[in-house]
Short mmCIF file of C-alpha atoms and ligand atoms in Angstrom, two decimals:
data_model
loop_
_atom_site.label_atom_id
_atom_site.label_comp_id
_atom_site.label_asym_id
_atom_site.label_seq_id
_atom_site.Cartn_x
_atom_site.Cartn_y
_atom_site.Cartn_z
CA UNK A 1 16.73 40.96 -65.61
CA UNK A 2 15.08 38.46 -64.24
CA UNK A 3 11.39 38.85 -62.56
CA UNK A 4 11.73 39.15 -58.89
CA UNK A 5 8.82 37.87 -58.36
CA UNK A 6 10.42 34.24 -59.99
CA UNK A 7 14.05 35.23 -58.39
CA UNK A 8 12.08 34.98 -54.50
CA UNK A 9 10.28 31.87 -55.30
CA UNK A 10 13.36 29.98 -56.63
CA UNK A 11 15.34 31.22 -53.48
CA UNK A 12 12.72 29.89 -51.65
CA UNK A 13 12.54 26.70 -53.65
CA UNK A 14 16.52 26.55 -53.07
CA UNK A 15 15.87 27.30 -49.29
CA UNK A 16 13.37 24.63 -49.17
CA UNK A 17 15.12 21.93 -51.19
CA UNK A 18 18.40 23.01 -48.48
CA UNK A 19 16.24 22.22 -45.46
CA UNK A 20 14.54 18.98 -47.21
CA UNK A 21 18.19 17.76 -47.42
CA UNK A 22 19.27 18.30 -44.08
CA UNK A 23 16.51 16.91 -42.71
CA UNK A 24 16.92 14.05 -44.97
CA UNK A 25 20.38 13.72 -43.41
CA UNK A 26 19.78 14.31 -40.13
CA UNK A 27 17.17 11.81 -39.94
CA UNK A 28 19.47 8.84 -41.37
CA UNK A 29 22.50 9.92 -39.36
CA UNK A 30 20.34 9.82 -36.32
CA UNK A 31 18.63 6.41 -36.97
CA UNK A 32 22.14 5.12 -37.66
CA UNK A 33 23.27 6.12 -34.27
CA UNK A 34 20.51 5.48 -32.68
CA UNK A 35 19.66 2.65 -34.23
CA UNK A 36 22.77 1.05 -34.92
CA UNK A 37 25.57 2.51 -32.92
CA UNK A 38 24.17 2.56 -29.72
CA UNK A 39 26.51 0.62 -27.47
CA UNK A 40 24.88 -1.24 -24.61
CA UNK A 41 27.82 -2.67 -22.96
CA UNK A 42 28.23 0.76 -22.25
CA UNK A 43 24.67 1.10 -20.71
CA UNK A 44 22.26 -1.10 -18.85
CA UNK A 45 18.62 -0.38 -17.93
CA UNK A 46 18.87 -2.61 -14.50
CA UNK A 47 21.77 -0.31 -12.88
CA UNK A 48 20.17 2.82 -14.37
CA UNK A 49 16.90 1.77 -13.05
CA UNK A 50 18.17 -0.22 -10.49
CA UNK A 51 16.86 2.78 -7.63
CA UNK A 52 13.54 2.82 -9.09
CA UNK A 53 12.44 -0.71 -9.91
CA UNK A 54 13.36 -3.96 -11.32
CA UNK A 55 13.43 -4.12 -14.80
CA UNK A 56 12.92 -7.32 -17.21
CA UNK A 57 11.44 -9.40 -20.02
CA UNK A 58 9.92 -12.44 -20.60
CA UNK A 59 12.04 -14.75 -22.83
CA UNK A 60 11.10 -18.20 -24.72
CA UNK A 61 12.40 -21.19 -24.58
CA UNK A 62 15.59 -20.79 -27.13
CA UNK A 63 16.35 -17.35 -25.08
CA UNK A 64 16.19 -19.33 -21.92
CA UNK A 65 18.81 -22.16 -23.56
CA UNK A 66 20.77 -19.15 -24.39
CA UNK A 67 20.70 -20.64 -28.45
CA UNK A 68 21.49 -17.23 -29.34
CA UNK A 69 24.39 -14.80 -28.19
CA UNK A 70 23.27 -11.77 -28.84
CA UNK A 71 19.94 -11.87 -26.85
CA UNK A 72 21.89 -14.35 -24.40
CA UNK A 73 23.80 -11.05 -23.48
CA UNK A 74 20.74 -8.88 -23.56
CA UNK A 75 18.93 -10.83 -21.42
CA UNK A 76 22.30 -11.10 -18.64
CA UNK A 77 23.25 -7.39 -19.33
CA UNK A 78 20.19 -5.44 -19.57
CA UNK A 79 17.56 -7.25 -16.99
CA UNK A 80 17.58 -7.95 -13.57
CA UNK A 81 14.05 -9.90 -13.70
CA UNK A 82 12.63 -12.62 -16.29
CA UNK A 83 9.55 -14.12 -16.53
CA UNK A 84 9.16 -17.30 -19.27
CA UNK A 85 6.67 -16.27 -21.73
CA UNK A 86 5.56 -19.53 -22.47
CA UNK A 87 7.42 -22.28 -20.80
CA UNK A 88 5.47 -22.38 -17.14
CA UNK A 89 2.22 -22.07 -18.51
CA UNK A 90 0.28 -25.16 -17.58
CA UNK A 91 0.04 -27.03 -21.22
CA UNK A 92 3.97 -26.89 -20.99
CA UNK A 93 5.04 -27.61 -17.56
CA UNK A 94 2.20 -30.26 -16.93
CA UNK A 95 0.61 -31.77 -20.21
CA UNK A 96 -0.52 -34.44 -18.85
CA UNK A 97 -1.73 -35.70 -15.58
CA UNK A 98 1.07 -37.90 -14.59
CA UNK A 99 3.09 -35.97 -16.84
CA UNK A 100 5.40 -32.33 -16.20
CA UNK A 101 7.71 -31.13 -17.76
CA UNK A 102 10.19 -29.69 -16.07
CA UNK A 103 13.12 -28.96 -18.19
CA UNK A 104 12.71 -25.35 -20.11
CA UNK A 105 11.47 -24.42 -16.30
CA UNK A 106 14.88 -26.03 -14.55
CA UNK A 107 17.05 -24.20 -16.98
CA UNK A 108 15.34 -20.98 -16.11
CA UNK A 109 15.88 -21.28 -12.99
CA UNK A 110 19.61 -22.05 -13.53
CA UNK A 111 20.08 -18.90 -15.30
CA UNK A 112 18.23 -16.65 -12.97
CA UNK A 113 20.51 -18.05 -10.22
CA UNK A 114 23.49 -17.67 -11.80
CA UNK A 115 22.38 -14.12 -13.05
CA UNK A 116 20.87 -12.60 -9.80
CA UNK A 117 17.54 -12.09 -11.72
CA UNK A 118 14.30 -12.16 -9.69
CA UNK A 119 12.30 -14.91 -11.30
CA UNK A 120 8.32 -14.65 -11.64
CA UNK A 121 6.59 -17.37 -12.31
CA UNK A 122 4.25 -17.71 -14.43
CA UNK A 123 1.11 -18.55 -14.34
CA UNK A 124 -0.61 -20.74 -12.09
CA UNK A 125 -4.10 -20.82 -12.81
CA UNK A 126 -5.37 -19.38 -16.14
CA UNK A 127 -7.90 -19.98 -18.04
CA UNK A 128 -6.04 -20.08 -21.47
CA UNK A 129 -3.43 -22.67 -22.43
CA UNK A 130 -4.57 -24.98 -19.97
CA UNK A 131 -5.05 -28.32 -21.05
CA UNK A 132 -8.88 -29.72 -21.17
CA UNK A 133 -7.55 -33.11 -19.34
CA UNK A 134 -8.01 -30.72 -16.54
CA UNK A 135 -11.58 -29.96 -16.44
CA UNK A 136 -12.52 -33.60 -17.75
CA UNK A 137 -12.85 -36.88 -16.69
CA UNK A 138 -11.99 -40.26 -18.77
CA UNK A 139 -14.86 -39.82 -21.08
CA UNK A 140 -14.54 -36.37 -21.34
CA UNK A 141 -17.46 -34.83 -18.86
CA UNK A 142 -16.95 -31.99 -17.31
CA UNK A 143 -15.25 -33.22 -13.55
CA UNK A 144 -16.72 -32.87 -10.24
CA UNK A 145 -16.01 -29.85 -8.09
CA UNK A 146 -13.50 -32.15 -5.75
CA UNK A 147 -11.79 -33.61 -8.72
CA UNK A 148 -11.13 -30.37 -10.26
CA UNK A 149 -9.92 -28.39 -6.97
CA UNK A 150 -8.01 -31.79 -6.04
CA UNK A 151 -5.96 -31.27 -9.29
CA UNK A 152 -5.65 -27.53 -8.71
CA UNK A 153 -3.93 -27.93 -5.86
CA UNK A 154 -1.31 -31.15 -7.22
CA UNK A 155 -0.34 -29.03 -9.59
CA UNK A 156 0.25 -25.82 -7.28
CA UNK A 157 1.60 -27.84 -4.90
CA UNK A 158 3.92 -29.64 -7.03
CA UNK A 159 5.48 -26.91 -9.13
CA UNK A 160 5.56 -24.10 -6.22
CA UNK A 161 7.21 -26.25 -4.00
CA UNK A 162 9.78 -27.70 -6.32
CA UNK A 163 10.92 -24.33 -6.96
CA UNK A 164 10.84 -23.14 -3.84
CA UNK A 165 13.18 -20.26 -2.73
CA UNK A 166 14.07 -19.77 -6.28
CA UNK A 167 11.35 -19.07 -7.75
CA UNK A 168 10.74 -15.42 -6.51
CA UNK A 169 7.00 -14.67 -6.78
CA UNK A 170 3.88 -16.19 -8.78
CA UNK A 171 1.47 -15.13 -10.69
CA UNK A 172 -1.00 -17.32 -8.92
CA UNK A 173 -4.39 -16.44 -10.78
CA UNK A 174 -4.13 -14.78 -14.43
CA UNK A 175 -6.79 -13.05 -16.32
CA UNK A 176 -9.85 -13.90 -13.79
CA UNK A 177 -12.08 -10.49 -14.66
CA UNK A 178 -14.31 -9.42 -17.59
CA UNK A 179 -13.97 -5.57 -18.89
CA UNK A 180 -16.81 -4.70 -16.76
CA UNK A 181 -15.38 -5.94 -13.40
CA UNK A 182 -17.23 -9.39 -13.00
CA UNK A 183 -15.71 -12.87 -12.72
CA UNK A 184 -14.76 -14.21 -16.38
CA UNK A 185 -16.81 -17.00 -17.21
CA UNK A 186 -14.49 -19.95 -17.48
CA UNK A 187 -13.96 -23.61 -16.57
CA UNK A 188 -12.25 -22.96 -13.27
CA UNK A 189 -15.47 -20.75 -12.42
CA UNK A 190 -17.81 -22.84 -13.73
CA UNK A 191 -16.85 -26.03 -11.61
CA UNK A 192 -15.31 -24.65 -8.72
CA UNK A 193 -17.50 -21.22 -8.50
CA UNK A 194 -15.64 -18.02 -7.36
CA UNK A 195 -13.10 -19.38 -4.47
CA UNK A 196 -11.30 -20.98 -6.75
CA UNK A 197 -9.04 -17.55 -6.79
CA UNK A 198 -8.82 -18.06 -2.68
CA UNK A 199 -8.38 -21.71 -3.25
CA UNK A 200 -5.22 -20.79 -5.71
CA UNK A 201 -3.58 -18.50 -3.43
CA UNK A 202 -4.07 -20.46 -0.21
CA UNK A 203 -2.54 -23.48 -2.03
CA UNK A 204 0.33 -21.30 -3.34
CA UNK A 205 0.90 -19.87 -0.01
CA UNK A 206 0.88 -23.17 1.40
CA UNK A 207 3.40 -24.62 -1.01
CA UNK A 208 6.25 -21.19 -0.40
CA UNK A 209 5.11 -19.37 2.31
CA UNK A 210 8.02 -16.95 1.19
CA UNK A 211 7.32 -16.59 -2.56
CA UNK A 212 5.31 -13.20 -3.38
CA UNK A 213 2.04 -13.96 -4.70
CA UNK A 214 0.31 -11.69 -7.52
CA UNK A 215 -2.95 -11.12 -9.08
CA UNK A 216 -2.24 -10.24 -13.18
CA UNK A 217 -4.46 -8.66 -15.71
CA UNK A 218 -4.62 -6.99 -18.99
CA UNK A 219 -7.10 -3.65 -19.45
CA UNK A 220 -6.65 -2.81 -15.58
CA UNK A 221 -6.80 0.88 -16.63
CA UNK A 222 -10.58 0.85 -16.77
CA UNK A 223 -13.01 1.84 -13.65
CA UNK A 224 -14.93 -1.19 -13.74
CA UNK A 225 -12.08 -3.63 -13.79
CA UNK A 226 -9.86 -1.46 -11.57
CA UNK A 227 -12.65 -2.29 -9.39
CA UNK A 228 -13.19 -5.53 -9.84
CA UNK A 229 -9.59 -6.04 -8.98
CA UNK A 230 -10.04 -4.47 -5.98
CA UNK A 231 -12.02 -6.76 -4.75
CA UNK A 232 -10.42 -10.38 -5.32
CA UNK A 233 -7.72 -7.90 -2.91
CA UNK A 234 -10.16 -7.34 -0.23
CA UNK A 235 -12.01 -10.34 -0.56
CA UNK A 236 -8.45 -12.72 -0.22
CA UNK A 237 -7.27 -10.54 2.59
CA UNK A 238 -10.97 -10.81 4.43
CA UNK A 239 -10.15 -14.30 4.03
CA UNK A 240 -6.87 -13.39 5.60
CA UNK A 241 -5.28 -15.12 2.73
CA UNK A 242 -2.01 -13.57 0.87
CA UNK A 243 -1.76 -11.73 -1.84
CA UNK A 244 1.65 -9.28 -2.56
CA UNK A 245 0.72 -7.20 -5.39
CA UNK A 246 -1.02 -6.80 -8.55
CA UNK A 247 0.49 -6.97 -12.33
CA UNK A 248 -1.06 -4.72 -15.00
CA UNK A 249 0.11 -6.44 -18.21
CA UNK A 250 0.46 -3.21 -20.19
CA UNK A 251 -0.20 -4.48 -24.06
CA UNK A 252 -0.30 -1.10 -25.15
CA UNK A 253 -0.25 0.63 -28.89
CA UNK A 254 0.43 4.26 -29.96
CA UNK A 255 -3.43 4.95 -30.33
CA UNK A 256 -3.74 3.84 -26.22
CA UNK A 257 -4.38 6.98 -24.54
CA UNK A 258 -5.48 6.34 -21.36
CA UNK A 259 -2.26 6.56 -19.36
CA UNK A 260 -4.13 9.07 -17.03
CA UNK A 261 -6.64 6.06 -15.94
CA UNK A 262 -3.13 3.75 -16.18
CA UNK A 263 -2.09 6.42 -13.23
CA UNK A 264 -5.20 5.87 -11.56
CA UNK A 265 -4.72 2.08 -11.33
CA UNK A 266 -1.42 2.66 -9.92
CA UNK A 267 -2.55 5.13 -7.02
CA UNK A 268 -5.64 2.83 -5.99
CA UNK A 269 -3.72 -0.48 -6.07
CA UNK A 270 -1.25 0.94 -4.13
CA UNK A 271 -3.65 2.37 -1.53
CA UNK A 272 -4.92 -0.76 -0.99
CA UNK A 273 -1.06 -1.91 0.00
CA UNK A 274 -0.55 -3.63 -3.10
CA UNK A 275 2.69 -3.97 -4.61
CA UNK A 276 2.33 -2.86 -8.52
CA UNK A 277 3.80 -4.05 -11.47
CA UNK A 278 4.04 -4.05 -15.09
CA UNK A 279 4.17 -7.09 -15.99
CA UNK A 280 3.74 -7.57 -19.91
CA UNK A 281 4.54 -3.91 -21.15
CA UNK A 282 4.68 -3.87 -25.35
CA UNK A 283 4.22 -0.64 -27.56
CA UNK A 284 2.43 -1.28 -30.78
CA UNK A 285 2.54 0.59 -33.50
CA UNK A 286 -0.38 -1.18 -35.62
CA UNK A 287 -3.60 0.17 -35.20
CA UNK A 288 -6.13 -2.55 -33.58
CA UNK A 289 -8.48 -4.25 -35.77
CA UNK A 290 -12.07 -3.56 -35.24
CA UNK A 291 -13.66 -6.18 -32.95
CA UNK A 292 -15.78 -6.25 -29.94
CA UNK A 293 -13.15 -6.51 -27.62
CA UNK A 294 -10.27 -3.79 -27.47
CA UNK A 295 -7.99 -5.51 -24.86
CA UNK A 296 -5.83 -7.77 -24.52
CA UNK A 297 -7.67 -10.79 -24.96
CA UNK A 298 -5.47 -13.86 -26.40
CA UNK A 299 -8.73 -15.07 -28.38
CA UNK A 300 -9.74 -12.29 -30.52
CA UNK A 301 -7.96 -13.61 -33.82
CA UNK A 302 -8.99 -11.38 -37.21
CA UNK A 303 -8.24 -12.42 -40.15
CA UNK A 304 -4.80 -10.77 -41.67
CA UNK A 305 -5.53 -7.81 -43.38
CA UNK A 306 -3.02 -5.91 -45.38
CA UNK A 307 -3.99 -2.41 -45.00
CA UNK A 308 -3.26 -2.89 -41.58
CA UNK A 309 -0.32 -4.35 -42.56
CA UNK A 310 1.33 -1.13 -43.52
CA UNK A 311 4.63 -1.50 -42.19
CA UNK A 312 5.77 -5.12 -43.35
CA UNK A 313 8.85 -4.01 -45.08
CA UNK A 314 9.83 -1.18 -42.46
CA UNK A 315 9.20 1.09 -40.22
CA UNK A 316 9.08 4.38 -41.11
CA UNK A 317 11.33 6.64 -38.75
CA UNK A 318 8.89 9.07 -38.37
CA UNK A 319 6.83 5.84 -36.17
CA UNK A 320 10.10 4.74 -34.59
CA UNK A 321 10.47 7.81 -33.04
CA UNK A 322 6.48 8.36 -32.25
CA UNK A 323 6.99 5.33 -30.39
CA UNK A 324 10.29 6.61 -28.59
CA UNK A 325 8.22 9.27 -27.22
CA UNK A 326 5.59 6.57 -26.25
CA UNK A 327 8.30 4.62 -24.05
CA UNK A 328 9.63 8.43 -22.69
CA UNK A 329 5.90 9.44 -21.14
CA UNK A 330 5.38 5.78 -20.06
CA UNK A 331 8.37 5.35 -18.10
CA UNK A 332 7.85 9.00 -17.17
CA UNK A 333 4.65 7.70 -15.54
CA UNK A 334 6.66 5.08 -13.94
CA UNK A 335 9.19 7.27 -12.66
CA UNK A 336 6.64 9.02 -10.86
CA UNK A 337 5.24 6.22 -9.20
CA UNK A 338 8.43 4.54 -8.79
CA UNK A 339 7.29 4.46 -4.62
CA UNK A 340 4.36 2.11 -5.59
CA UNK A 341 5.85 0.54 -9.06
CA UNK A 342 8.30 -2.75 -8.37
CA UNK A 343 8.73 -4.04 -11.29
CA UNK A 344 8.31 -3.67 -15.27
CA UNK A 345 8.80 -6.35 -17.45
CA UNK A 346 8.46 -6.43 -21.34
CA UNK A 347 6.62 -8.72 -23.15
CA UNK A 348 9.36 -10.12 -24.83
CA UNK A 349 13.24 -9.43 -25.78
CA UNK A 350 13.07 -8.12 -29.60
CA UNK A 351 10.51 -7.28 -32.19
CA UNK A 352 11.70 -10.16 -34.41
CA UNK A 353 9.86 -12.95 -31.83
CA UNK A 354 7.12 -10.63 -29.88
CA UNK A 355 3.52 -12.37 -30.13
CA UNK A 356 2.55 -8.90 -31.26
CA UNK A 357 3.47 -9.74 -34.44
CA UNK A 358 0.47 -12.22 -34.57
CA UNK A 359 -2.02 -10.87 -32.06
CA UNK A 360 -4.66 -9.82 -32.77
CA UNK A 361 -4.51 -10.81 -36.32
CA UNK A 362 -1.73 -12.97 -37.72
CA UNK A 363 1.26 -12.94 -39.56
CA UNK A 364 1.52 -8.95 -39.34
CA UNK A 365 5.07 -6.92 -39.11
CA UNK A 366 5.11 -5.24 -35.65
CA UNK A 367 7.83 -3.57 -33.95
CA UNK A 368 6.31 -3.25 -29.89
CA UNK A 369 9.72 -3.86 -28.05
CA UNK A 370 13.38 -1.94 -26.91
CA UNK A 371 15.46 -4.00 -29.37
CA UNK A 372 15.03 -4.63 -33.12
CA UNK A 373 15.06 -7.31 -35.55
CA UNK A 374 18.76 -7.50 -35.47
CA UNK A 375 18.94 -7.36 -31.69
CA UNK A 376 20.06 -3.43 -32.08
CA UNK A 377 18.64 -1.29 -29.24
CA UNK A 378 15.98 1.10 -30.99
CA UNK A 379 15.16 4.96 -30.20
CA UNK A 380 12.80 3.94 -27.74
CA UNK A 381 16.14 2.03 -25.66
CA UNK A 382 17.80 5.11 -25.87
CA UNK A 383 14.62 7.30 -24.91
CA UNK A 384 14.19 5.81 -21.68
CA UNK A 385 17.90 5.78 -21.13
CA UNK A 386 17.85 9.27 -21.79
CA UNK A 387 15.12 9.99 -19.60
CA UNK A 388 16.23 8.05 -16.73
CA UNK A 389 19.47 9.98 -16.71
CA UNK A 390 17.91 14.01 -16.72
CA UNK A 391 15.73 12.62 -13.87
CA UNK A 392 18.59 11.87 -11.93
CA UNK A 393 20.24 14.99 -12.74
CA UNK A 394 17.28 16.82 -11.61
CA UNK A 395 17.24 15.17 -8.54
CA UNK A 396 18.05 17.63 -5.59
C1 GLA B 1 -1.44 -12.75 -21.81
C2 GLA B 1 -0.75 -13.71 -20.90
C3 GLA B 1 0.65 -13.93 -21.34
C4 GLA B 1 0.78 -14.10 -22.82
C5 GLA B 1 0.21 -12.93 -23.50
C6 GLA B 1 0.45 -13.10 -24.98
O1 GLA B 1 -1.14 -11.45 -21.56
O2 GLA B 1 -0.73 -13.32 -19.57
O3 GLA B 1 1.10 -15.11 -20.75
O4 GLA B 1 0.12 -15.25 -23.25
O5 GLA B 1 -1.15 -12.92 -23.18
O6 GLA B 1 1.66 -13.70 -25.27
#
């Protein structure tokens, strides 16, 4: 006979091993499907969101030529909004000062027009990816005050008003605040002082007095720049200049966990009769480097490390669907808002081109976006799909 005490603990082994399996199982037949099988000509986040907010991406320059089918059809199917990621960024669009470049920009607007898609443009004044022709003069001193706000407004004027009714809105001044609220130190403030964000807008305004003008920042979730924010608002409306709404970039990560001060951003922004927007929305699932800075800045640049490099092969599902649920509370949060909240755009179409993948260290495997490597919608596609559809069966 055998001991009973060995007969339990190999039926429990056997029990175990059983549910090991069928978890095993279940877990690949459900990141097939979800994974692989989802079909999205059968679905589309702009008509399922389409009562709640305008949805989008930013795309680069091959997406805009359409080089690609796949995320050619993503980009028609699935958004009802683009922004260029690159391609209206001032290096690009004016290099030089007798120079723009207007193509990527013209074909943008082509396809926005022929797709319906509310087109932001972006950005107008920034202090990144700005050429230093524009601060300098011939031999390379820093330019006067006139100089500098004379070129401000040539190029505002130049590129607002050649798109003019077709570009939708502008994000007139990027990036302007510190973490703590105050005025970033940059060229723009350094020459011009601090109405150079008035200056921007009132030359924007001047040059489409329909377009909707924005304000656009990363970290807007903390006091001190929620606050700061609020400010440029009241100070450009003392000023009884324009200003439409504010964009809160939303370069999040799996350890960000400060969607209750997110919330608070929303409510105060809209108080103050701002429209609000996510504008740059993209999930990582890396953990951050340690540096000084924890936000979104586009300098901070460590050097690659491969322990934080865990997932260069691929991603385990157990993170695919962590991040799933991610997406679900975020656009949960959304949803909530949705009275206050215009628009959210992603920071890109698929993992295999986001900038995550080299910020804030390069040349790491990250996987912050809706659609994978292969242009496959992921689990976090289908988890705001999902969610989008028991809200509106819970709706009265
Ligand atoms: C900032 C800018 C964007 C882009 C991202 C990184 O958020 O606003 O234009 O450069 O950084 O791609």
């Amino acid at each position: 006979m055998q001991n009973p005490i060995l007969q339990i603990t190999g039926g429990t082994m056997k029990y175990t091993y059983l549910i090991i399996l069928s978890l095993i199982i279940s877990a690949c037949s459900s990141s097939n499907m979800q994974n692989y099988n989802t079909d999205i000509s059968e679905l589309s986040l702009k008509e399922l969101y389409a009562d709640s907010f305008l949805i989008g991406a930013a795309i680069n320059k091959g997406q805009i030529y359409q080089e690609d089918k796949q995320t050619a059809a993503i980009v028609t199917s699935q958004y009802n909004t683009l922004t260029a990621e690159n391609e209206m960024k001032w290096e690009k669009i004016h290099p030089l000062e007798n120079e723009y470049d207007f193509a990527s920009t013209d074909k943008l607007v082509e396809l926005s027009t022929n797709n319906k898609h509310f087109l932001v443009g972006h950005t107008l004044i920034w202090h990144f990816q700005t050429p230093d022709w524009v601060f300098e003069d011939s031999k390379g001193n820093p330019v006067s005050r006139e100089l500098l706000l004379k070129r401000m407004r040539d190029h505002i004027q130049t590129i607002v008003s050649r798109y003019r009714g077709k570009v939708d809105a502008w994000d007139v001044v990027n990036e302007a605040l510190n973490d703590d609220g105050t005025l970033r130190k940059s060229k723009w403030l350094d020459i011009i002082g601090p109405e150079y964000i008035a200056k921007a807008f009132e030359f924007a305004h001047a040059a489409d007095p329909d377009a909707a003008l924005y304000y656009n920042d990363y970290n807007l979730f903390d006091a001190r720049k929620r606050q700061g924010t609020l400010e440029i608002v009241r100070s450009l409306k003392a000023q009884d200049l324009k200003i439409d709404g504010i964009g809160i970039q939303g370069h999040y990560g799996l350890d960000f966990d400060k969607l209750d001060e997110v919330e608070k951003s929303i409510i105060a922004f809209a108080e103050e009769g701002m429209q609000v927007m996510f504008t740059e929305v993209d999930i990582s699932v890396l953990k951050f480097p340690e540096t000084e800075s924890q936000g979104a800045d586009i300098s901070i640049d460590v050097e690659l490390q491969n322990e934080l490099n865990p997932f260069a092969k691929k991603l385990p599902l157990s993170v695919t669907q962590q991040q799933a649920d991610y997406y679900r509370n975020l656009f949960e949060l959304f949803l909530k808002h949705r009275d206050s909240i215009n628009r959210v755009t992603f920071w890109g179409l698929t993992d295999a081109h986001s900038w995550r993948n080299d910020w804030p260290m390069k040349g790491r495997t990250d996987y912050p976006l809706l659609f994978d490597r292969n242009n496959k919608p992921k689990q976090a596609f289908d988890a705001i799909v999902k969610l989008k559809k028991s809200f509106d069966n819970k709706k009265p």
